[in-house]
mmCIF file of C-alpha atoms and ligand atoms in Angstrom:
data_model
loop_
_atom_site.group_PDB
_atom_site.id
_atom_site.type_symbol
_atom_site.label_atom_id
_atom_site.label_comp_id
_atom_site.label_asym_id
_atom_site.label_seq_id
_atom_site.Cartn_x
_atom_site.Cartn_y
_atom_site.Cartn_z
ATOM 1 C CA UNK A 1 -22.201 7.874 5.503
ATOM 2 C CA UNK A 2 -23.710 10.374 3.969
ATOM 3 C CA UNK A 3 -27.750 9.980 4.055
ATOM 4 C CA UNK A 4 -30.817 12.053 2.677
ATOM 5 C CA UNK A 5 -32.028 15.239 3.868
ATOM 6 C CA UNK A 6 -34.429 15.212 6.261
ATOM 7 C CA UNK A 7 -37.263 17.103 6.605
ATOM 8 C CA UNK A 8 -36.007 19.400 9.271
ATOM 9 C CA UNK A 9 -32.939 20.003 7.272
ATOM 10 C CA UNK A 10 -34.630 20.771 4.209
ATOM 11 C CA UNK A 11 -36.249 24.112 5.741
ATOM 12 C CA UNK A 12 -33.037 24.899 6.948
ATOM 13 C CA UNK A 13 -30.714 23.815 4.526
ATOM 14 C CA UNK A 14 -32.440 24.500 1.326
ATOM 15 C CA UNK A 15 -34.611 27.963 2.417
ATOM 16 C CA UNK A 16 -31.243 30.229 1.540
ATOM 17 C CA UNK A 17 -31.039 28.150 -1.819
ATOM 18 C CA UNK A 18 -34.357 28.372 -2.998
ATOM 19 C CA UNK A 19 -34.314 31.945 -2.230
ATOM 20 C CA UNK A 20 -31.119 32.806 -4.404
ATOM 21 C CA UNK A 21 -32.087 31.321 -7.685
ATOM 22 C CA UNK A 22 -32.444 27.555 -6.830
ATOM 23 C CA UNK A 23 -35.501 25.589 -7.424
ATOM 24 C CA UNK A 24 -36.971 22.084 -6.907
ATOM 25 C CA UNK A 25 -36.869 19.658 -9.875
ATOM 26 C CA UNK A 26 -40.474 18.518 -10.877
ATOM 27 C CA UNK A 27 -40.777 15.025 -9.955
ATOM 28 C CA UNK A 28 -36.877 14.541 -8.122
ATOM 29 C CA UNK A 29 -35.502 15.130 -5.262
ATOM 30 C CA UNK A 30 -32.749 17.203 -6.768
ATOM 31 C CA UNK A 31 -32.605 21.185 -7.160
ATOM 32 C CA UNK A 32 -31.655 23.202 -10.316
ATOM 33 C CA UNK A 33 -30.544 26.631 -11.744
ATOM 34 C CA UNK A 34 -29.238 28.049 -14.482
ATOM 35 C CA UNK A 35 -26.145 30.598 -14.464
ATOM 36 C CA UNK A 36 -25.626 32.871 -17.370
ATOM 37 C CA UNK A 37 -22.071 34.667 -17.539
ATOM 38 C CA UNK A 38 -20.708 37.443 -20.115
ATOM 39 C CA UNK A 39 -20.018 34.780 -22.833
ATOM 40 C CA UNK A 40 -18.590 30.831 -23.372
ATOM 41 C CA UNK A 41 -15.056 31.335 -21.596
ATOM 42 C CA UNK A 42 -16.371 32.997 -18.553
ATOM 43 C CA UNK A 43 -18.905 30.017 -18.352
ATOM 44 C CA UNK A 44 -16.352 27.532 -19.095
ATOM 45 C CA UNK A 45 -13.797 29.046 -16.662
ATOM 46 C CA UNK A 46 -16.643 28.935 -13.909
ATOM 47 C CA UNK A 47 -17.339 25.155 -14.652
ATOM 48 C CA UNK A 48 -13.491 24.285 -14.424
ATOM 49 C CA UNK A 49 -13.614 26.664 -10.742
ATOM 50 C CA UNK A 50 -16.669 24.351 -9.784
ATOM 51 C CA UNK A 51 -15.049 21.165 -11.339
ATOM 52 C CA UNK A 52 -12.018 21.528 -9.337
ATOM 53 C CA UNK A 53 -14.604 21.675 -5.847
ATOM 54 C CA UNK A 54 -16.845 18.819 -7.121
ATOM 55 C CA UNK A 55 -13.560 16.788 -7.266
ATOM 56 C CA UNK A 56 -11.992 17.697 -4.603
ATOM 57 C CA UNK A 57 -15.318 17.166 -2.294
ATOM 58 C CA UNK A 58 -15.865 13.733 -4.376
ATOM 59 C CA UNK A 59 -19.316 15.196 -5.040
ATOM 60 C CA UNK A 60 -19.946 16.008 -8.801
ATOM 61 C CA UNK A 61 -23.049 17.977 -10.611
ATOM 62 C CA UNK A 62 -25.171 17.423 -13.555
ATOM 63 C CA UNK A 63 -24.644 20.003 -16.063
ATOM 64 C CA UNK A 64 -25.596 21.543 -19.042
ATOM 65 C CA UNK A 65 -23.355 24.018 -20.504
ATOM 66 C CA UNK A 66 -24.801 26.103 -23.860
ATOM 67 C CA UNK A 67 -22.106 29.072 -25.167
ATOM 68 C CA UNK A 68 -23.291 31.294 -21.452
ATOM 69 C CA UNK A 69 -25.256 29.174 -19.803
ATOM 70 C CA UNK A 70 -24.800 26.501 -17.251
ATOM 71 C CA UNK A 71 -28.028 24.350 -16.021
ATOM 72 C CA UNK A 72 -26.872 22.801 -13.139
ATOM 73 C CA UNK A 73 -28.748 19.925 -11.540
ATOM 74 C CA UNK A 74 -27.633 18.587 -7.678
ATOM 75 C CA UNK A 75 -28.807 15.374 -6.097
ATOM 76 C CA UNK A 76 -26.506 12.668 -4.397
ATOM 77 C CA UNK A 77 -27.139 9.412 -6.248
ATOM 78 C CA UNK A 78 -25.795 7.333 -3.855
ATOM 79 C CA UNK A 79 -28.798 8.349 -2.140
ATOM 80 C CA UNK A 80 -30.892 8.496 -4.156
ATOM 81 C CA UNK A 81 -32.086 12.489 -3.476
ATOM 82 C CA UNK A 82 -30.759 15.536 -1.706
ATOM 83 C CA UNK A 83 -27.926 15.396 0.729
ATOM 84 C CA UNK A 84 -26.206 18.074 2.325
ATOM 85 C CA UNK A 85 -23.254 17.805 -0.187
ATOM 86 C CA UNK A 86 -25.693 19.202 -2.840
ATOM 87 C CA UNK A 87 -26.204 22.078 -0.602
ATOM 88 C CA UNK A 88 -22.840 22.621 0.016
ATOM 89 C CA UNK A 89 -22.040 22.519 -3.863
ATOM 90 C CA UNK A 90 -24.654 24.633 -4.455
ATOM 91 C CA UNK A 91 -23.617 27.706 -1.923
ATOM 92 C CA UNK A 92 -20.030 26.892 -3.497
ATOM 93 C CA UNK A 93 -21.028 27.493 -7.300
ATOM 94 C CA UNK A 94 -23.258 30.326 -5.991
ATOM 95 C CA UNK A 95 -20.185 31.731 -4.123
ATOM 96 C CA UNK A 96 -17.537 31.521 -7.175
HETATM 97 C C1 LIG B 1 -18.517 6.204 -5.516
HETATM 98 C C2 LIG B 1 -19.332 7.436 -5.847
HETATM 99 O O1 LIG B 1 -19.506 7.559 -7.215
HETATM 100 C C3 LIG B 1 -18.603 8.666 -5.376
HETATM 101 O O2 LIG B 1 -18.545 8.568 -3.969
HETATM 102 C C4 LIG B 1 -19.328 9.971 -5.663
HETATM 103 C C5 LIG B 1 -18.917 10.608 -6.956
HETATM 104 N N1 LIG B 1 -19.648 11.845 -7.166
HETATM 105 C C6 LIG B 1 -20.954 11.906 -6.795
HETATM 106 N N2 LIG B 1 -21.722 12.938 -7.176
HETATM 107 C C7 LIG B 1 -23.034 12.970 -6.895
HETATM 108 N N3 LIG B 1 -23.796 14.013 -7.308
HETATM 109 N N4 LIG B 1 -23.604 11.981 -6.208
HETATM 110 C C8 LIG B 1 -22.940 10.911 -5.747
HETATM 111 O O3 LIG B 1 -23.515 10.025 -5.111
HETATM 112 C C9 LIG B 1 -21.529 10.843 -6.021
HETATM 113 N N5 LIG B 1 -20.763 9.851 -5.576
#
């Protein structure tokens, strides 16, 4: 079962994050950053590399895709927060 992050975790877990482009979300226990890529079709071929993860770890993110950009948003909602699936999505998108 997965369950939320605890505090321990967070400093380890989320440190490397935070310090490679990932920030807290004001007010939610979720984190956020935005990727920017050469043009649409580069973003959109990330987002289908990170899709096919998300599915295949059952674990999806909350994105925003605008012609380069992708905001991307992790928190585990059957939790209700952060969950060490977000932080293994996250080094995955920051990996691909
Ligand atoms: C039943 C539940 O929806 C699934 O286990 C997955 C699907 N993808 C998910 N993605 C995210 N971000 N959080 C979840 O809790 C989650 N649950």
């Amino acid at each position: 079962m997965t369950e939320k992050l605890s505090d321990t975790a967070r400093k380890t877990v989320l440190a490397p994050l935070l310090d490679n482009g990932w920030s807290m979300v004001e007010g939610r226990d979720a984190i956020v950053k935005t990727f920017t890529f050469e043009d649409f079709t580069q973003a959109f071929a990330w987002m289908t590399r990170a899709a096919l993860w998300a599915e295949k770890w059952d674990h999806h993110p909350e994105w925003f895709n605008v012609y380069k950009t992708v905001k991307v948003t992790l928190s585990t909602h059957d939790v209700g927060g952060l969950s060490t699936l977000d932080a293994k999505l996250a080094r995955k998108m920051d990996s691909l």
